[in-house]
Coordinates of C-alpha atoms in Angstrom, one line a residue:
M331 CA -0.3 0.3 0.4
V332 CA 1.4 3.3 -0.8
N333 CA 0.7 4.7 2.7
L334 CA 3.4 2.4 3.9
H335 CA 5.7 3.6 1.8
K336 CA 5.3 7.5 2.0
V337 CA 7.4 9.6 4.5
V338 CA 5.4 11.0 7.2
L339 CA 4.9 14.6 6.3
S340 CA 2.0 16.7 6.9
V341 CA -0.1 18.6 4.2
F342 CA 0.2 22.4 4.2
F343 CA -1.6 25.3 2.1
I344 CA 0.3 28.0 1.2
G345 CA -1.7 31.4 1.1
L346 CA -4.0 30.0 3.8
L347 CA -1.8 28.4 6.0
S348 CA 1.7 29.0 7.0
T349 CA 2.9 25.6 8.6
A350 CA 4.5 22.8 6.8
F351 CA 5.9 19.4 7.8
A352 CA 4.8 19.5 11.8
Q353 CA 7.3 17.0 12.6
E354 CA 6.5 15.4 15.8
Y355 CA 9.9 13.7 16.9
K356 CA 13.4 14.5 16.7
A357 CA 16.6 12.3 15.8
G358 CA 16.6 9.5 18.6
K359 CA 19.4 7.6 19.7
A360 CA 21.5 5.8 17.3
N361 CA 20.3 1.7 17.4
W362 CA 17.1 2.7 19.8
Q363 CA 14.8 -0.1 18.4
N364 CA 17.5 -2.2 19.9
L365 CA 18.0 -0.5 23.4
D366 CA 16.3 -1.4 26.7
F367 CA 14.4 1.1 28.8
A368 CA 15.9 0.4 31.8
D369 CA 19.6 0.9 31.2
D370 CA 18.7 3.8 28.0
G371 CA 16.0 5.6 28.6
V372 CA 13.8 4.4 25.5
H373 CA 11.2 1.7 24.9
G374 CA 13.0 -0.4 22.7
L375 CA 13.2 -4.2 21.5
S376 CA 15.9 -4.7 24.7
T377 CA 17.8 -6.6 21.6
E378 CA 21.5 -5.9 22.7
K379 CA 20.4 -6.6 26.7
A380 CA 19.4 -10.3 25.2
Y381 CA 22.5 -10.7 23.5
R382 CA 25.0 -9.7 26.3
T383 CA 23.3 -11.9 28.8
L384 CA 20.7 -14.3 28.1
L385 CA 22.4 -15.2 24.5
K386 CA 26.4 -15.0 25.6
D387 CA 26.9 -18.7 25.4
K388 CA 24.7 -19.7 22.7
K389 CA 24.8 -20.3 19.6
G390 CA 21.3 -20.5 17.3
E391 CA 20.5 -21.8 14.1
K392 CA 19.6 -20.5 10.9
V393 CA 16.2 -19.2 9.9
I394 CA 15.1 -17.9 7.1
V395 CA 13.1 -14.6 6.7
A396 CA 10.9 -13.6 3.7
V397 CA 10.8 -10.0 3.5
I398 CA 7.4 -10.1 0.8
D399 CA 8.2 -6.3 -0.1
G400 CA 9.1 -4.2 -2.9
G401 CA 12.7 -5.4 -3.1
V402 CA 15.8 -6.0 -1.8
Q403 CA 19.1 -5.0 -2.8
A404 CA 20.9 -8.7 -2.5
D405 CA 24.9 -7.3 -2.3
H406 CA 24.5 -4.0 0.0
E407 CA 27.2 -4.2 2.6
D408 CA 25.6 -4.9 5.2
L409 CA 23.0 -7.5 4.0
K410 CA 24.9 -9.8 1.2
D411 CA 26.6 -12.1 4.0
V412 CA 23.3 -12.6 5.5
M413 CA 20.8 -13.2 2.2
W414 CA 19.2 -16.5 1.6
V415 CA 21.0 -18.5 -1.2
N416 CA 18.8 -21.3 -2.9
E417 CA 22.5 -23.7 -3.2
K418 CA 20.3 -25.9 -5.5
E419 CA 20.4 -23.0 -8.6
V420 CA 23.2 -21.9 -10.5
A421 CA 23.1 -18.5 -11.0
G422 CA 22.7 -16.4 -14.2
N423 CA 22.8 -19.9 -16.1
G424 CA 18.9 -19.1 -17.5
V425 CA 17.7 -22.6 -16.3
D426 CA 15.5 -23.7 -13.3
D427 CA 18.0 -26.3 -12.1
D428 CA 16.1 -26.8 -9.1
N429 CA 12.8 -27.6 -11.0
N430 CA 10.7 -25.8 -9.1
G431 CA 9.3 -23.2 -11.7
Y432 CA 11.8 -20.6 -11.2
I433 CA 14.3 -19.8 -13.2
D434 CA 17.7 -18.1 -11.4
D435 CA 16.0 -17.7 -8.5
V436 CA 18.9 -17.6 -6.1
H437 CA 18.1 -15.1 -3.4
G438 CA 14.3 -15.0 -4.0
W439 CA 11.6 -14.4 -7.1
N440 CA 10.0 -11.0 -8.0
F441 CA 6.5 -11.6 -9.1
I442 CA 5.9 -8.0 -11.1
G443 CA 8.5 -8.4 -14.0
N444 CA 8.6 -10.7 -16.8
A445 CA 11.1 -13.3 -18.0
E446 CA 13.2 -10.4 -20.6
G447 CA 14.3 -8.7 -17.5
E448 CA 11.0 -5.7 -17.5
N449 CA 9.9 -4.9 -14.1
V450 CA 6.9 -3.2 -13.0
H451 CA 8.0 -0.1 -11.3
F452 CA 4.3 1.8 -10.3
D453 CA 0.6 0.9 -10.7
N454 CA -2.8 2.1 -9.5
L455 CA -4.2 1.8 -6.1
E456 CA -7.0 -1.1 -6.1
V457 CA -9.4 0.9 -5.8
V458 CA -8.7 2.4 -9.2
R459 CA -8.5 -0.9 -10.4
L460 CA -11.8 -2.0 -9.1
L461 CA -13.4 1.1 -10.2
R462 CA -11.9 0.5 -14.2
E463 CA -13.9 -3.0 -13.9
L464 CA -17.0 -1.6 -12.5
Q465 CA -17.6 1.4 -14.2
P466 CA -18.8 0.2 -17.4
K467 CA -21.5 -1.7 -15.8
Y468 CA -22.9 1.2 -13.0
I469 CA -21.5 4.5 -14.6
S470 CA -24.9 5.2 -15.9
V471 CA -27.2 3.7 -13.1
L472 CA -30.0 5.7 -12.1
P473 CA -32.0 5.3 -8.7
S474 CA -34.7 4.1 -11.1
T475 CA -32.7 1.8 -12.6
P476 CA -34.4 -2.0 -11.4
L477 CA -31.1 -3.8 -9.9
N478 CA -31.0 -7.5 -8.3
E479 CA -29.9 -7.9 -4.4
E480 CA -26.3 -8.1 -5.6
E481 CA -26.5 -6.3 -8.1
K482 CA -27.5 -3.6 -5.3
R483 CA -24.7 -4.6 -3.2
A484 CA -22.1 -3.9 -5.7
F485 CA -23.0 -0.4 -6.9
D486 CA -23.5 0.6 -3.1
E487 CA -20.1 -0.5 -3.2
Y488 CA -19.2 1.6 -6.2
Q489 CA -20.4 5.0 -5.3
K490 CA -18.4 4.4 -2.0
M491 CA -15.6 3.7 -4.4
T492 CA -16.3 6.6 -5.9
T493 CA -16.5 9.2 -3.3
D494 CA -13.7 7.8 -1.9
Y495 CA -11.5 8.2 -5.1
M496 CA -12.6 11.6 -5.2
A497 CA -11.3 12.4 -2.4
K498 CA -8.0 11.1 -3.0
L499 CA -7.8 12.7 -6.0
K500 CA -8.3 16.3 -4.4
Q501 CA -6.2 15.0 -1.9
A502 CA -3.7 14.4 -4.3
R503 CA -3.9 17.5 -6.6
M504 CA -3.9 19.9 -3.6
G505 CA -1.1 18.2 -2.3
E506 CA 1.2 18.5 -5.1
L507 CA 0.0 21.9 -5.8
N508 CA 1.4 23.4 -2.6
Y509 CA 4.4 21.0 -2.2
G510 CA 5.3 22.1 -5.8
M511 CA 4.5 26.2 -4.7
L512 CA 6.7 25.7 -1.7
K513 CA 9.7 23.7 -3.7
D514 CA 9.5 26.5 -6.5
V515 CA 9.6 29.4 -3.9
V516 CA 12.6 27.3 -2.1
D517 CA 14.7 27.4 -5.3
S518 CA 14.1 31.0 -6.1
I519 CA 15.6 31.8 -2.6
V520 CA 18.1 29.4 -2.8
A521 CA 19.4 30.6 -5.9
D522 CA 19.2 34.3 -4.7
I523 CA 21.3 33.4 -2.0
G524 CA 24.3 31.5 -4.1
E525 CA 24.8 28.5 -2.1
S526 CA 23.8 25.1 -3.0
N527 CA 23.0 24.3 0.9
P528 CA 22.4 27.5 2.7
T529 CA 23.3 28.2 6.4
A530 CA 20.3 28.9 8.7
S531 CA 22.0 32.3 9.3
Q532 CA 21.9 32.9 5.5
F533 CA 18.6 32.4 5.8
S534 CA 18.0 34.1 8.4
A535 CA 19.5 37.1 6.6
Y536 CA 17.5 37.0 3.4
K537 CA 15.0 39.4 2.9
A538 CA 11.9 38.5 1.9
K539 CA 10.3 40.0 -1.2
N540 CA 6.8 38.7 -1.4
R541 CA 4.1 37.0 1.3
N542 CA 5.0 33.4 -0.2
E543 CA 8.8 33.9 0.7
S544 CA 8.1 35.4 4.3
R545 CA 6.4 32.0 4.7
A546 CA 8.9 30.0 3.2
L547 CA 11.3 31.4 5.1
R548 CA 9.3 30.6 8.4
I549 CA 8.8 27.2 7.4
I550 CA 12.5 26.6 6.6
A551 CA 13.3 27.9 10.0
S552 CA 11.4 25.8 11.7
E553 CA 13.0 23.1 9.9
M554 CA 16.3 23.8 10.5
K555 CA 16.2 24.1 14.2
D556 CA 16.5 19.8 14.5
K557 CA 17.7 19.3 10.8
S558 CA 19.8 20.4 8.1
F559 CA 18.5 22.1 5.1
E560 CA 19.7 19.5 3.1
K561 CA 17.2 17.2 5.0
F562 CA 14.8 19.4 4.9
Y563 CA 14.8 19.6 1.2
E564 CA 15.3 16.0 0.6
E565 CA 12.0 15.4 2.5
L566 CA 10.0 18.5 0.3
E567 CA 11.0 16.5 -2.7
E568 CA 9.7 13.4 -1.7
A569 CA 6.5 14.8 -0.5
F570 CA 6.4 16.4 -4.2
E571 CA 7.2 13.6 -5.7
Y572 CA 4.6 11.1 -3.9
Y573 CA 2.0 13.4 -4.8
S574 CA 2.7 13.5 -8.4
N575 CA 3.0 9.8 -8.9
Q576 CA -0.6 9.9 -7.1
L577 CA -1.6 11.3 -9.6
K578 CA 0.7 10.1 -12.3
Y579 CA 0.0 6.3 -11.9
H580 CA -1.8 5.4 -8.2
L581 CA -4.9 7.4 -9.2
N582 CA -4.9 7.8 -12.9
M583 CA -7.7 6.1 -14.6
E584 CA -5.7 6.1 -17.8
Y585 CA -2.3 4.1 -16.1
Q586 CA -2.0 0.4 -16.4
S587 CA 1.4 -1.5 -15.8
R588 CA 0.1 -5.2 -15.5
D589 CA 1.1 -5.8 -19.6
I590 CA 4.6 -5.6 -18.5
V591 CA 4.5 -9.0 -16.5
G592 CA 2.6 -10.6 -19.1
D593 CA 1.0 -13.0 -17.0
D594 CA -3.0 -14.1 -17.1
Y595 CA -3.9 -11.7 -14.4
E596 CA -7.6 -13.0 -14.2
D597 CA -6.2 -16.7 -13.2
S598 CA -5.6 -16.6 -9.6
S599 CA -4.5 -20.0 -9.6
E600 CA -1.5 -19.0 -12.2
R601 CA 1.6 -18.9 -10.4
I602 CA 4.5 -19.0 -12.7
Y603 CA 5.7 -15.9 -14.2
G604 CA 8.2 -13.0 -13.0
N605 CA 12.0 -13.2 -12.9
S606 CA 14.7 -13.3 -10.4
D607 CA 15.2 -9.6 -9.9
V608 CA 14.5 -9.5 -6.2
E609 CA 15.8 -5.6 -6.3
G610 CA 13.9 -4.3 -8.7
P611 CA 13.6 -0.4 -9.8
D612 CA 12.9 0.7 -6.1
G613 CA 14.3 -1.5 -3.3
E614 CA 14.4 1.2 -0.9
H615 CA 11.8 0.0 1.7
G616 CA 12.3 -3.5 0.9
T617 CA 16.1 -3.0 1.7
H618 CA 15.3 -0.8 5.0
V619 CA 13.1 -4.1 6.2
A620 CA 16.0 -6.3 5.6
G621 CA 18.2 -4.4 7.5
I622 CA 16.3 -4.0 10.4
I623 CA 15.6 -8.0 10.7
G624 CA 18.9 -8.9 10.2
A625 CA 21.8 -6.8 8.8
V626 CA 24.9 -7.9 10.0
R627 CA 25.6 -7.5 13.1
S628 CA 29.0 -8.2 13.7
N629 CA 30.8 -6.3 10.8
D630 CA 31.3 -3.0 12.5
I631 CA 29.5 -1.2 9.6
G632 CA 26.1 0.1 9.0
I633 CA 23.9 -1.3 11.4
K634 CA 22.6 -4.0 14.0
G635 CA 19.7 -6.2 12.8
V636 CA 17.6 -8.0 15.0
A637 CA 18.5 -11.4 14.6
D638 CA 21.8 -13.0 14.5
E639 CA 21.6 -16.4 12.4
V640 CA 18.8 -14.6 10.0
L641 CA 18.8 -16.1 6.1
I642 CA 17.3 -13.1 4.0
M643 CA 15.1 -14.4 1.1
G644 CA 13.6 -11.4 -0.9
V645 CA 10.3 -11.6 -2.4
R646 CA 9.1 -8.9 -5.0
V647 CA 5.1 -8.6 -4.8
V648 CA 5.0 -4.6 -3.9
P649 CA 5.0 -2.0 -6.7
D650 CA 4.8 2.1 -5.8
G651 CA 1.0 1.7 -5.8
D652 CA -1.5 -1.1 -4.3
E653 CA -0.3 -4.7 -4.6
R654 CA -1.8 -7.5 -5.9
D655 CA -3.7 -10.4 -4.4
K656 CA -2.4 -12.7 -6.7
D657 CA 1.2 -11.7 -6.4
V658 CA 1.0 -11.3 -2.8
A659 CA -0.6 -15.1 -2.7
N660 CA 2.1 -16.5 -4.3
G661 CA 4.5 -14.6 -3.0
I662 CA 3.6 -16.5 0.5
R663 CA 3.7 -19.6 -1.1
Y664 CA 6.8 -19.0 -2.7
A665 CA 8.4 -18.4 0.5
V666 CA 6.9 -21.6 2.0
D667 CA 7.9 -23.5 -0.3
N668 CA 11.3 -22.6 -0.2
G669 CA 12.0 -22.9 3.7
A670 CA 10.9 -19.6 5.7
K671 CA 9.9 -20.2 8.6
V672 CA 9.1 -15.8 9.4
I673 CA 7.2 -13.9 7.0
N674 CA 7.6 -10.1 7.3
M675 CA 4.4 -8.0 5.4
S676 CA 5.4 -4.2 5.5
F677 CA 2.0 -3.6 3.3
G678 CA -1.1 -3.2 3.0
K679 CA -4.5 -1.3 1.2
A680 CA -7.8 -0.8 1.5
Y681 CA -9.8 -2.4 -1.4
V682 CA -9.6 -5.8 -2.1
K683 CA -10.2 -7.8 -5.4
D684 CA -9.4 -11.4 -4.4
K685 CA -9.4 -12.0 -0.9
Q686 CA -9.8 -15.8 -0.9
V687 CA -6.7 -16.3 -3.4
V688 CA -4.7 -14.5 -0.4
D689 CA -6.8 -16.4 2.6
E690 CA -5.8 -19.6 0.7
A691 CA -2.2 -18.7 0.9
V692 CA -2.2 -18.1 4.6
R693 CA -3.8 -21.4 5.1
Y694 CA -0.9 -22.8 3.7
A695 CA 1.3 -21.0 5.5
M696 CA -0.4 -22.0 8.7
E697 CA -0.5 -25.6 7.5
N698 CA 3.6 -25.5 7.1
D699 CA 4.0 -23.8 10.5
V700 CA 5.2 -20.0 8.9
L701 CA 4.6 -17.7 11.3
L702 CA 3.2 -14.2 9.4
V703 CA 4.2 -10.6 10.8
H704 CA 2.4 -7.8 9.4
A705 CA 2.5 -4.0 9.7
A706 CA -1.0 -2.2 11.1
G707 CA -0.5 1.1 8.6
N708 CA 0.1 4.0 9.0
D709 CA -3.3 6.1 8.6
S710 CA -3.9 7.0 12.5
K711 CA -6.9 5.0 12.8
N712 CA -8.6 2.2 14.3
N713 CA -8.5 -1.3 12.8
D714 CA -11.3 -2.5 14.3
K715 CA -13.5 -0.1 12.5
F716 CA -11.4 -0.1 9.3
T717 CA -10.8 -3.1 7.5
S718 CA -7.7 -3.1 5.3
Y719 CA -5.9 -6.1 3.6
P720 CA -4.3 -8.6 4.0
N721 CA -5.4 -9.8 6.8
P722 CA -5.9 -12.9 8.5
R723 CA -9.4 -13.4 8.9
Y724 CA -10.7 -16.0 5.9
V725 CA -14.0 -15.4 4.4
D726 CA -15.9 -16.9 1.8
S727 CA -17.2 -16.0 -1.4
L728 CA -20.0 -13.7 0.6
G729 CA -17.8 -12.6 2.7
F730 CA -18.6 -14.3 5.6
N731 CA -16.0 -15.2 8.4
Q732 CA -14.9 -18.3 8.1
G733 CA -12.3 -18.4 11.1
Q734 CA -8.8 -16.6 10.5
G735 CA -4.7 -17.6 10.2
D736 CA -3.5 -18.1 13.7
A737 CA 0.0 -17.5 13.4
W738 CA 0.0 -13.7 12.4
I739 CA 1.3 -10.6 14.4
E740 CA 0.1 -7.2 13.3
V741 CA 2.2 -4.9 14.7
G742 CA 1.6 -1.0 15.4
A743 CA 4.6 1.6 15.9
T744 CA 6.4 3.2 18.8
S745 CA 8.8 6.0 19.5
W746 CA 11.9 6.1 21.4
D747 CA 9.6 9.4 22.9
K748 CA 8.0 8.8 25.9
D749 CA 5.6 11.7 25.5
N750 CA 4.5 10.8 22.0
L751 CA 5.2 6.8 22.8
V752 CA 3.1 5.7 20.2
A753 CA 3.8 6.6 16.9
S754 CA 1.0 9.4 15.6
F755 CA 0.5 7.9 12.1
S756 CA 0.2 4.5 13.5
N757 CA -3.2 2.1 13.3
Y758 CA -4.5 0.4 16.1
G759 CA -7.3 -1.8 17.4
K760 CA -8.1 -3.6 20.1
Q761 CA -9.0 -6.9 18.6
T762 CA -6.8 -6.7 15.5
V763 CA -3.2 -5.0 16.7
D764 CA -1.7 -7.5 18.7
L765 CA 1.3 -5.2 20.1
F766 CA 3.6 -2.9 19.4
A767 CA 7.5 -2.4 18.3
P768 CA 9.5 1.0 17.5
G769 CA 8.9 2.3 14.2
V770 CA 9.9 6.3 14.3
D771 CA 13.6 7.3 13.0
I772 CA 14.5 3.6 12.9
Y773 CA 18.1 4.1 10.8
S774 CA 18.6 1.1 8.4
S775 CA 20.2 -0.4 5.2
I776 CA 18.9 1.1 1.5
P777 CA 20.4 0.5 -2.2
S778 CA 24.0 1.4 -2.9
S779 CA 24.8 0.4 0.4
A780 CA 23.9 3.2 2.1
Y781 CA 21.6 4.0 5.2
K782 CA 18.6 6.0 6.0
E783 CA 15.8 7.1 9.3
A784 CA 12.4 5.8 8.3
S785 CA 9.2 5.6 9.5
G786 CA 6.3 3.9 9.7
T787 CA 4.5 0.5 10.9
S788 CA 6.4 -1.0 8.2
M789 CA 9.7 -0.6 10.1
A790 CA 8.0 -1.5 13.3
S791 CA 6.5 -5.1 12.0
P792 CA 10.5 -6.1 11.0
V793 CA 11.3 -5.6 14.3
V794 CA 9.1 -8.3 15.1
A795 CA 9.6 -10.6 12.4
G796 CA 13.6 -10.4 13.7
L797 CA 12.5 -11.1 16.8
A798 CA 10.8 -14.2 15.8
A799 CA 13.2 -15.0 14.1
L800 CA 15.8 -15.0 17.2
I801 CA 13.2 -16.9 18.8
R802 CA 13.1 -19.9 16.4
S803 CA 16.8 -19.7 15.9
Y804 CA 17.7 -20.2 19.6
Y805 CA 14.8 -22.4 20.7
P806 CA 13.8 -24.5 17.0
E807 CA 11.3 -26.8 19.3
F808 CA 8.8 -24.2 19.0
T809 CA 6.1 -24.0 16.4
A810 CA 5.2 -20.5 15.1
L811 CA 2.1 -20.5 17.2
E812 CA 3.6 -20.7 20.4
V813 CA 7.2 -18.3 19.2
K814 CA 3.6 -15.9 18.5
D815 CA 2.8 -16.5 21.8
I816 CA 5.8 -16.4 23.7
I817 CA 6.1 -12.8 21.9
L818 CA 2.6 -11.7 22.9
Q819 CA 2.9 -13.0 26.4
S820 CA 6.1 -11.1 27.2
V821 CA 5.5 -7.9 26.5
V822 CA 6.4 -4.7 28.1
K823 CA 3.0 -3.0 29.5
I824 CA 2.8 0.4 29.6
D825 CA 1.1 1.9 32.6
D826 CA 0.5 5.4 31.8
K827 CA -1.6 6.3 28.7
V828 CA -0.9 7.6 25.8
K829 CA -1.6 10.1 22.9
I830 CA -4.0 8.6 19.7
R831 CA -5.9 10.5 16.9
E832 CA -9.4 9.1 16.5
D833 CA -12.4 10.4 14.5
N834 CA -10.4 14.0 14.0
T835 CA -9.9 14.2 17.9
N836 CA -6.9 13.8 20.1
K837 CA -7.5 11.1 23.2
R838 CA -5.5 9.8 25.7
V839 CA -5.8 5.7 26.4
Y840 CA -4.0 2.6 27.3
L841 CA -1.8 0.5 25.5
S842 CA -4.2 -2.1 26.9
D843 CA -7.6 -0.4 25.0
I844 CA -5.8 0.0 21.6
S845 CA -4.1 -3.4 21.1
V846 CA -4.3 -7.1 22.2
T847 CA -1.7 -7.2 24.6
G848 CA -1.4 -3.9 25.7
G849 CA 2.5 -3.7 25.5
I850 CA 5.1 -3.3 23.4
A851 CA 7.6 -6.1 21.8
N852 CA 10.7 -7.1 24.1
A853 CA 13.4 -9.6 23.3
Y854 CA 14.9 -9.5 26.4
E855 CA 11.6 -10.5 28.6
A856 CA 10.8 -13.0 25.0
L857 CA 14.0 -14.8 25.2
E858 CA 13.8 -15.5 28.8
L859 CA 10.3 -16.8 28.9
A860 CA 11.3 -19.3 25.6
E861 CA 14.2 -20.1 28.0
K862 CA 11.5 -21.1 30.9
R863 CA 9.1 -22.9 28.4
S864 CA 11.6 -24.6 27.0
Q865 CA 13.3 -26.2 30.2
R866 CA 9.4 -27.5 30.8
K867 CA 9.7 -29.2 27.4

């Protein structure tokens, strides 16, 4: 889902509002997601404490974690030594050596590319794809048009989708306009100053020529209190690009990219298509996620992943836009068939085309003792009230509940800042979000062997996936369900109320009001509990 990829920025209106990026957080401690509250003053995972004490003289087994995402740089300096390698496949020979149907799948598979090496970069939102299918049938329907019950339900859904689509389109147009205007004004000011990277004092000394420049200078001054101009401008460009891409691709009814793949898209049972390029044209999100899970801990470069005996399998199914159900299902099945014991899924969307094909793949993962870890979403919404996809609940063709996949963990995001503990963007839900984990200002790997901070439940989910891999590595006797239970039973409970936003209103609630466990994932507590349970086995 595109909202799991975007930079968390607030929209401003030049000429109407003078506030811009209302950043809630300042930079936290390096590696904070792995730190401990008692030792370091932040509600991290207590990973380093666990390694120093509980795991000091232990050796774990290798555990394969599949990163189903937008792409992973397999040769990244901090990931190349922990990438899963399909030993039965000969790299680059163009032959399906292991006869699994996937040619040269050395580090995983890409379900949104073709055999010639072309890849899907952008795609629509699911609501656009569904509207494109429904419009020919319902665009001319009037209140007096006779419809049967099934058609009435479909028409009602069509109307809701149309309303939602128009709201998204309006927001995207406003976002592109306003961020574009600010960028133009900032560019003009920088050109007048005559420096490519001006200092705060140079901006302060600059005399505004008009109202827009005055507002831009106030925005710059506010932002440069805790970041460089270079960082501010990078975020500005990302925000402008985000809204521009929405208009060009995500919300563009005329844009279609599936032809690149060349599959029979309507055949959800089709499984053999794609190529072996696990990074694709934009592997930033997936590479960042992979680093959080398992970047090498002992090489004194980059970052420290959560799990030290992990093998990362790259499975590319998420474009810049909404993922497709067929690809998600095939990604899960590929990961299971090739030995993954934990699957991280930092993506999601508001609409679904073929939920049952994903449900069948989730069932397949459950049958094969695989734990699925999923990001709750970045809409500041209550997931108990707003359904998002994928989810662990199985439905039939009419949408009626048919049980659920129990080896599934839904993760919300927290910050290192105890005064803003629950990330302002994080979704939550007393019945639907299991727990919270660090997801703000997480420094991790990105392509070109580089590193970057990012925030989102996309970052919180791999923290928990890494913890699951850690438990399965050092206590391989536990099933996926037992690992889930250990993680949920060992959360650190928070006594104080936290801030959330619901129905456009700020509220203070307990974590137990907005999650199943009422707590934050903790590696030290989980491994201690795992040891106790292991001794009783």
